[in-house]
């Protein structure tokens, strides 16, 4: 395709335009920084010029001389034009340093005076360009920036290539961009310096296209529209922006089932080649563009008798992809199909759809084409479309069902049963299932502008609330209106009170109120014979009671699982199956929890329910993480996060869980970033429930990162939040052991013991065996900090054994690590001096490797690399006899003892497995208690004691 210059990007650099190009941009930057050259390549409109300008703007300051040229197709026949662009401004600077013959040839070529040609002055010109570049390079680095190499005039291309191949060892770098299809860049690479790296720019992902549209001001587009822009543009940023601009300028969005409007600027890219087709071949391609999966057989059945010959003609013109083994007729680029369809008159489009409505074998496709071939309302067409929507829903294609449902509503006459609004609401509910919440909300609000039937209005309000997700504060005004429309109808009131239960939990953070609202919704639904809402309310009540540690939780789960069941609720992420899974995973039944959530995930995938899929992916990831399968958990959490971001559903929860998996088995920095993102989003949304979970993830990541003070700050907030929420079951967040461990590390064993004691009471009441074992592990650290190593070792050994039996692989490994740290300096057989014992870490290393817990393995490596322990305990004992030291805590005595031996703060931190900041804080307390000012005074005190 030829991209017209009149709508290419302006020449000025815009850093925000390099969206989705972080990886190739980084590779090119690294190459330029190391002194090499870069060749950017890719198809038209893919963003080469944008990246080239950004790189040039960033790197130009490091070069002594910058030479630029940007060729165009219309000027490519003019000899030496690119050479004149490059050297025109520096000719006077270098001409005096060239031999006479070379100077004459170069001046003649650049100025047009004389008749210099490659044939006549070939060698002199070649050497002149090479000499000129070397002369400039003698004064400093030269950067040549050349865009659109494919349009360079042949003479300039030959001369530049000759010089480039001979610039090895010279500080001359090329930053070039060339249009290519596939990997066709070898010819240009051969004409580049030997150290040139080719960097290909690939199509953008859907999320990157969405970000690009947002940056350009095309905001508020429904996700279904962004998805269609991505499909039609093929991920090409220029095409995506043109499509976005066309939508922004078009006051009437495309109707369901219709393609996007293609602006004239993009149509011009392909229509010139379409004009070269015969009339019949163009009609054949129009039918192909109207079909979802066109094949030669389908086109033949649709009346295109010469389909083979006409497709061959289109393939020769580059309009169709050549794929002899492929069963479908595939356009070379989706834009070709869209432009062809957009250019066709309306009656020709309807004729194409009419032909396909009889030729297609799939009933859903036949119904769609029938709708697009029909104008006005038609009850028969509407009924066929509604039936096709049901089939799509049953096939697990809710997005297709939503589109078909909206088409059905458009063709449904007013006054019929079901009416057009009822069909629109069903389509909106299908859109929610598919994750297209923007579309669902827009449809519901449109219905509310005219609906008068209470059932339709309440149903529409519920859709508006559902699409708000965890940002329920934004729809607070909806609840009074929904209650007013519900009147005294128990079925309608049940729907509203079920949503009020969610509001109480998410917005108010009140578990008691949420439980009561859910119970009331279940009672109303039972009175109104609405089993689906009753089951959802009971499941919500059960989950709330589980998190509260309420004794009624098992009985409520049994009620929610009683027959008759609703198949949709049974696998819903807020259904009884989900409540049972949560009960199992909190009750240490990991194998059964894994089987339960795996079956749920399989079923929601079959149904195409995006929100439930995101939820159960998180559930399975959590189960695998508890079991110590960190690599598997990391993959599942990453899949959940990608799907959540793509659909806009559950992003905060997925970021939180991915943070936990990254801190356990991946990248700790990414874990911190994801946890902070989750905290920020939860605070913005006013979501108290997920704020505590996100802070818990942040605290864990900070602990793994070696920041116990940060862990304490985060987890103290969690403790306060959960007190306010009424959450008493420690298996909900499992942060208590981490807080106690971090408190020990910063020298606060008393507070750590308080956390352990309070949590143990609830864990004993609820029978949370794994939580009790983790608390014992933390308590052993408290005992070790107080000098009771024998009791600490016994308690750690017991905790490790119990965690192993329960199947908590990562927690078992952490207990082994704590035990190894304690045993890392056992008394030697002769002197009673503690000696290093690296073999103690073998078991922890083996267990962490089994879990693929890479961040924890790095902690083991750091412990093994730490300086050998000195007899700190003996020194501390010696210090105990000094006047005034009786008031020092155990940790303070150990730190003071190591200072006496001359250890630095970093060495002390490594030996005692605490942070440097903790060492500094401990020393500050020691100084205050002893009435001294510096670590030197500690040494003096010890020396004075020895002198006596």
mmCIF file of N, CA, C and O in Angstrom, residues 142-198:
data_model
loop_
_atom_site.group_PDB
_atom_site.id
_atom_site.type_symbol
_atom_site.label_atom_id
_atom_site.label_comp_id
_atom_site.label_asym_id
_atom_site.label_seq_id
_atom_site.Cartn_x
_atom_site.Cartn_y
_atom_site.Cartn_z
ATOM 1 N N UNK A 142 28.996 11.123 13.935
ATOM 2 C CA UNK A 142 28.057 11.548 12.899
ATOM 3 C C UNK A 142 26.850 10.620 12.940
ATOM 4 O O UNK A 142 26.997 9.386 12.957
ATOM 5 N N UNK A 143 25.659 11.173 12.998
ATOM 6 C CA UNK A 143 24.423 10.396 12.962
ATOM 7 C C UNK A 143 23.677 10.728 11.683
ATOM 8 O O UNK A 143 23.329 11.885 11.433
ATOM 9 N N UNK A 144 23.440 9.708 10.863
ATOM 10 C CA UNK A 144 22.671 9.867 9.623
ATOM 11 C C UNK A 144 21.264 9.335 9.880
ATOM 12 O O UNK A 144 21.084 8.166 10.212
ATOM 13 N N UNK A 145 20.274 10.202 9.732
ATOM 14 C CA UNK A 145 18.876 9.830 9.947
ATOM 15 C C UNK A 145 18.180 9.841 8.589
ATOM 16 O O UNK A 145 18.044 10.902 7.970
ATOM 17 N N UNK A 146 17.761 8.668 8.134
ATOM 18 C CA UNK A 146 17.161 8.545 6.801
ATOM 19 C C UNK A 146 15.844 7.807 6.899
ATOM 20 O O UNK A 146 15.802 6.642 7.307
ATOM 21 N N UNK A 147 14.757 8.472 6.535
ATOM 22 C CA UNK A 147 13.428 7.864 6.562
ATOM 23 C C UNK A 147 13.020 7.441 5.160
ATOM 24 O O UNK A 147 13.462 8.024 4.159
ATOM 25 N N UNK A 148 12.159 6.417 5.094
ATOM 26 C CA UNK A 148 11.624 5.923 3.815
ATOM 27 C C UNK A 148 12.726 5.601 2.820
ATOM 28 O O UNK A 148 12.755 6.131 1.692
ATOM 29 N N UNK A 149 13.619 4.733 3.229
ATOM 30 C CA UNK A 149 14.718 4.340 2.343
ATOM 31 C C UNK A 149 14.223 3.788 1.010
ATOM 32 O O UNK A 149 14.926 3.875 0.003
ATOM 33 N N UNK A 150 13.016 3.202 1.012
ATOM 34 C CA UNK A 150 12.534 2.591 -0.230
ATOM 35 C C UNK A 150 12.307 3.625 -1.327
ATOM 36 O O UNK A 150 12.253 3.277 -2.507
ATOM 37 N N UNK A 151 12.195 4.913 -0.964
ATOM 38 C CA UNK A 151 11.985 5.964 -1.972
ATOM 39 C C UNK A 151 13.268 6.733 -2.268
ATOM 40 O O UNK A 151 13.221 7.735 -2.994
ATOM 41 N N UNK A 152 14.395 6.338 -1.722
ATOM 42 C CA UNK A 152 15.649 7.014 -2.056
ATOM 43 C C UNK A 152 15.911 6.900 -3.560
ATOM 44 O O UNK A 152 15.703 5.835 -4.156
ATOM 45 N N UNK A 153 16.342 7.983 -4.142
ATOM 46 C CA UNK A 153 16.701 7.890 -5.561
ATOM 47 C C UNK A 153 17.860 6.913 -5.709
ATOM 48 O O UNK A 153 18.726 6.819 -4.828
ATOM 49 N N UNK A 154 17.879 6.142 -6.788
ATOM 50 C CA UNK A 154 18.884 5.071 -6.931
ATOM 51 C C UNK A 154 20.329 5.556 -6.793
ATOM 52 O O UNK A 154 21.161 4.854 -6.214
ATOM 53 N N UNK A 155 20.619 6.736 -7.301
ATOM 54 C CA UNK A 155 21.995 7.233 -7.251
ATOM 55 C C UNK A 155 22.420 7.473 -5.799
ATOM 56 O O UNK A 155 23.500 7.053 -5.367
ATOM 57 N N UNK A 156 21.562 8.144 -5.026
ATOM 58 C CA UNK A 156 21.890 8.404 -3.618
ATOM 59 C C UNK A 156 21.982 7.105 -2.830
ATOM 60 O O UNK A 156 22.859 6.938 -1.969
ATOM 61 N N UNK A 157 21.059 6.162 -3.096
ATOM 62 C CA UNK A 157 21.082 4.884 -2.392
ATOM 63 C C UNK A 157 22.386 4.142 -2.645
ATOM 64 O O UNK A 157 22.979 3.558 -1.734
ATOM 65 N N UNK A 158 22.856 4.162 -3.903
ATOM 66 C CA UNK A 158 24.095 3.472 -4.254
ATOM 67 C C UNK A 158 25.292 4.110 -3.547
ATOM 68 O O UNK A 158 26.130 3.417 -2.971
ATOM 69 N N UNK A 159 25.356 5.432 -3.537
ATOM 70 C CA UNK A 159 26.486 6.110 -2.914
ATOM 71 C C UNK A 159 26.485 5.933 -1.396
ATOM 72 O O UNK A 159 27.545 5.694 -0.788
ATOM 73 N N UNK A 160 25.321 6.045 -0.788
ATOM 74 C CA UNK A 160 25.232 5.893 0.666
ATOM 75 C C UNK A 160 25.585 4.462 1.070
ATOM 76 O O UNK A 160 26.285 4.240 2.058
ATOM 77 N N UNK A 161 25.110 3.487 0.302
ATOM 78 C CA UNK A 161 25.431 2.097 0.596
ATOM 79 C C UNK A 161 26.916 1.811 0.458
ATOM 80 O O UNK A 161 27.501 1.081 1.280
ATOM 81 N N UNK A 162 27.553 2.368 -0.570
ATOM 82 C CA UNK A 162 28.996 2.184 -0.785
ATOM 83 C C UNK A 162 29.777 2.688 0.431
ATOM 84 O O UNK A 162 30.670 2.013 0.948
ATOM 85 N N UNK A 163 29.426 3.881 0.898
ATOM 86 C CA UNK A 163 30.140 4.451 2.039
ATOM 87 C C UNK A 163 29.844 3.673 3.319
ATOM 88 O O UNK A 163 30.745 3.391 4.113
ATOM 89 N N UNK A 164 28.579 3.296 3.523
ATOM 90 C CA UNK A 164 28.182 2.616 4.760
ATOM 91 C C UNK A 164 28.932 1.313 4.946
ATOM 92 O O UNK A 164 29.333 0.965 6.065
ATOM 93 N N UNK A 165 29.134 0.589 3.858
ATOM 94 C CA UNK A 165 29.813 -0.710 3.962
ATOM 95 C C UNK A 165 31.280 -0.566 4.323
ATOM 96 O O UNK A 165 31.930 -1.559 4.695
ATOM 97 N N UNK A 166 31.818 0.642 4.216
ATOM 98 C CA UNK A 166 33.251 0.860 4.458
ATOM 99 C C UNK A 166 33.522 1.745 5.675
ATOM 100 O O UNK A 166 34.600 2.297 5.820
ATOM 101 N N UNK A 167 32.517 1.898 6.544
ATOM 102 C CA UNK A 167 32.655 2.809 7.677
ATOM 103 C C UNK A 167 33.022 2.092 8.976
ATOM 104 O O UNK A 167 32.917 2.685 10.046
ATOM 105 N N UNK A 168 33.425 0.835 8.884
ATOM 106 C CA UNK A 168 33.783 0.099 10.082
ATOM 107 C C UNK A 168 34.874 0.802 10.870
ATOM 108 O O UNK A 168 35.882 1.231 10.313
ATOM 109 N N UNK A 169 34.697 0.950 12.175
ATOM 110 C CA UNK A 169 35.674 1.610 13.024
ATOM 111 C C UNK A 169 35.594 3.121 13.006
ATOM 112 O O UNK A 169 36.372 3.796 13.677
ATOM 113 N N UNK A 170 34.686 3.670 12.212
ATOM 114 C CA UNK A 170 34.517 5.125 12.125
ATOM 115 C C UNK A 170 33.275 5.520 12.905
ATOM 116 O O UNK A 170 32.248 4.846 12.794
ATOM 117 N N UNK A 171 33.296 6.588 13.693
ATOM 118 C CA UNK A 171 32.114 6.976 14.478
ATOM 119 C C UNK A 171 31.008 7.599 13.615
ATOM 120 O O UNK A 171 30.660 8.780 13.764
ATOM 121 N N UNK A 172 30.503 6.809 12.671
ATOM 122 C CA UNK A 172 29.370 7.208 11.839
ATOM 123 C C UNK A 172 28.265 6.186 12.057
ATOM 124 O O UNK A 172 28.471 4.988 11.854
ATOM 125 N N UNK A 173 27.106 6.625 12.497
ATOM 126 C CA UNK A 173 25.977 5.735 12.778
ATOM 127 C C UNK A 173 24.811 6.079 11.871
ATOM 128 O O UNK A 173 24.560 7.262 11.592
ATOM 129 N N UNK A 174 24.119 5.062 11.431
ATOM 130 C CA UNK A 174 22.931 5.253 10.608
ATOM 131 C C UNK A 174 21.694 4.872 11.393
ATOM 132 O O UNK A 174 21.672 3.818 12.048
ATOM 133 N N UNK A 175 20.686 5.723 11.346
ATOM 134 C CA UNK A 175 19.374 5.437 11.911
ATOM 135 C C UNK A 175 18.383 5.572 10.770
ATOM 136 O O UNK A 175 18.073 6.691 10.348
ATOM 137 N N UNK A 176 17.931 4.450 10.241
ATOM 138 C CA UNK A 176 17.141 4.460 9.017
ATOM 139 C C UNK A 176 15.833 3.715 9.212
ATOM 140 O O UNK A 176 15.700 2.867 10.099
ATOM 141 N N UNK A 177 14.875 4.030 8.363
ATOM 142 C CA UNK A 177 13.591 3.333 8.355
ATOM 143 C C UNK A 177 13.238 2.995 6.926
ATOM 144 O O UNK A 177 13.433 3.815 6.012
ATOM 145 N N UNK A 178 12.705 1.800 6.734
ATOM 146 C CA UNK A 178 12.348 1.361 5.384
ATOM 147 C C UNK A 178 11.056 0.560 5.446
ATOM 148 O O UNK A 178 10.816 -0.193 6.400
ATOM 149 N N UNK A 179 10.229 0.744 4.442
ATOM 150 C CA UNK A 179 8.983 0.003 4.362
ATOM 151 C C UNK A 179 9.254 -1.377 3.792
ATOM 152 O O UNK A 179 9.869 -1.516 2.732
ATOM 153 N N UNK A 180 8.804 -2.401 4.504
ATOM 154 C CA UNK A 180 8.975 -3.771 4.033
ATOM 155 C C UNK A 180 7.703 -4.548 4.317
ATOM 156 O O UNK A 180 6.895 -4.178 5.160
ATOM 157 N N UNK A 181 7.520 -5.629 3.607
ATOM 158 C CA UNK A 181 6.470 -6.595 3.895
ATOM 159 C C UNK A 181 7.156 -7.881 4.336
ATOM 160 O O UNK A 181 8.093 -8.336 3.704
ATOM 161 N N UNK A 182 6.687 -8.481 5.422
ATOM 162 C CA UNK A 182 7.343 -9.683 5.915
ATOM 163 C C UNK A 182 8.740 -9.347 6.416
ATOM 164 O O UNK A 182 8.963 -8.403 7.145
ATOM 165 N N UNK A 183 9.702 -10.137 5.973
ATOM 166 C CA UNK A 183 11.093 -9.949 6.408
ATOM 167 C C UNK A 183 11.961 -9.417 5.275
ATOM 168 O O UNK A 183 13.169 -9.639 5.237
ATOM 169 N N UNK A 184 11.388 -8.727 4.318
ATOM 170 C CA UNK A 184 12.125 -8.282 3.130
ATOM 171 C C UNK A 184 12.941 -7.020 3.431
ATOM 172 O O UNK A 184 12.626 -5.929 2.971
ATOM 173 N N UNK A 185 13.986 -7.176 4.189
ATOM 174 C CA UNK A 185 14.835 -6.029 4.503
ATOM 175 C C UNK A 185 16.301 -6.326 4.238
ATOM 176 O O UNK A 185 17.165 -5.492 4.480
ATOM 177 N N UNK A 186 16.597 -7.536 3.748
ATOM 178 C CA UNK A 186 17.992 -7.940 3.553
ATOM 179 C C UNK A 186 18.739 -6.988 2.631
ATOM 180 O O UNK A 186 19.913 -6.652 2.868
ATOM 181 N N UNK A 187 18.090 -6.557 1.562
ATOM 182 C CA UNK A 187 18.771 -5.689 0.589
ATOM 183 C C UNK A 187 19.217 -4.392 1.247
ATOM 184 O O UNK A 187 20.329 -3.911 1.013
ATOM 185 N N UNK A 188 18.374 -3.831 2.087
ATOM 186 C CA UNK A 188 18.727 -2.588 2.770
ATOM 187 C C UNK A 188 19.769 -2.833 3.861
ATOM 188 O O UNK A 188 20.612 -1.976 4.117
ATOM 189 N N UNK A 189 19.712 -4.007 4.483
ATOM 190 C CA UNK A 189 20.685 -4.318 5.518
ATOM 191 C C UNK A 189 22.083 -4.472 4.916
ATOM 192 O O UNK A 189 23.083 -4.082 5.522
ATOM 193 N N UNK A 190 22.148 -5.025 3.702
ATOM 194 C CA UNK A 190 23.451 -5.180 3.040
ATOM 195 C C UNK A 190 24.067 -3.845 2.678
ATOM 196 O O UNK A 190 25.286 -3.734 2.506
ATOM 197 N N UNK A 191 23.233 -2.816 2.549
ATOM 198 C CA UNK A 191 23.741 -1.485 2.220
ATOM 199 C C UNK A 191 23.953 -0.632 3.471
ATOM 200 O O UNK A 191 24.088 0.585 3.377
ATOM 201 N N UNK A 192 23.986 -1.276 4.640
ATOM 202 C CA UNK A 192 24.153 -0.575 5.910
ATOM 203 C C UNK A 192 25.521 -0.926 6.495
ATOM 204 O O UNK A 192 26.165 -1.874 6.053
ATOM 205 N N UNK A 193 25.972 -0.185 7.513
ATOM 206 C CA UNK A 193 27.244 -0.526 8.158
ATOM 207 C C UNK A 193 27.217 -1.939 8.723
ATOM 208 O O UNK A 193 26.144 -2.475 9.023
ATOM 209 N N UNK A 194 28.364 -2.556 8.891
ATOM 210 C CA UNK A 194 28.419 -3.952 9.338
ATOM 211 C C UNK A 194 27.767 -4.185 10.699
ATOM 212 O O UNK A 194 27.300 -5.285 10.974
ATOM 213 N N UNK A 195 27.762 -3.184 11.562
ATOM 214 C CA UNK A 195 27.226 -3.380 12.914
ATOM 215 C C UNK A 195 25.758 -2.984 13.025
ATOM 216 O O UNK A 195 25.265 -2.688 14.113
ATOM 217 N N UNK A 196 25.035 -2.965 11.910
ATOM 218 C CA UNK A 196 23.638 -2.538 11.924
ATOM 219 C C UNK A 196 22.737 -3.651 12.462
ATOM 220 O O UNK A 196 22.881 -4.814 12.096
ATOM 221 N N UNK A 197 21.795 -3.268 13.305
ATOM 222 C CA UNK A 197 20.786 -4.187 13.822
ATOM 223 C C UNK A 197 19.451 -3.834 13.189
ATOM 224 O O UNK A 197 19.043 -2.669 13.189
ATOM 225 N N UNK A 198 18.785 -4.853 12.619
ATOM 226 C CA UNK A 198 17.457 -4.646 12.035
ATOM 227 C C UNK A 198 16.407 -4.816 13.123
ATOM 228 O O UNK A 198 16.380 -5.832 13.821
#
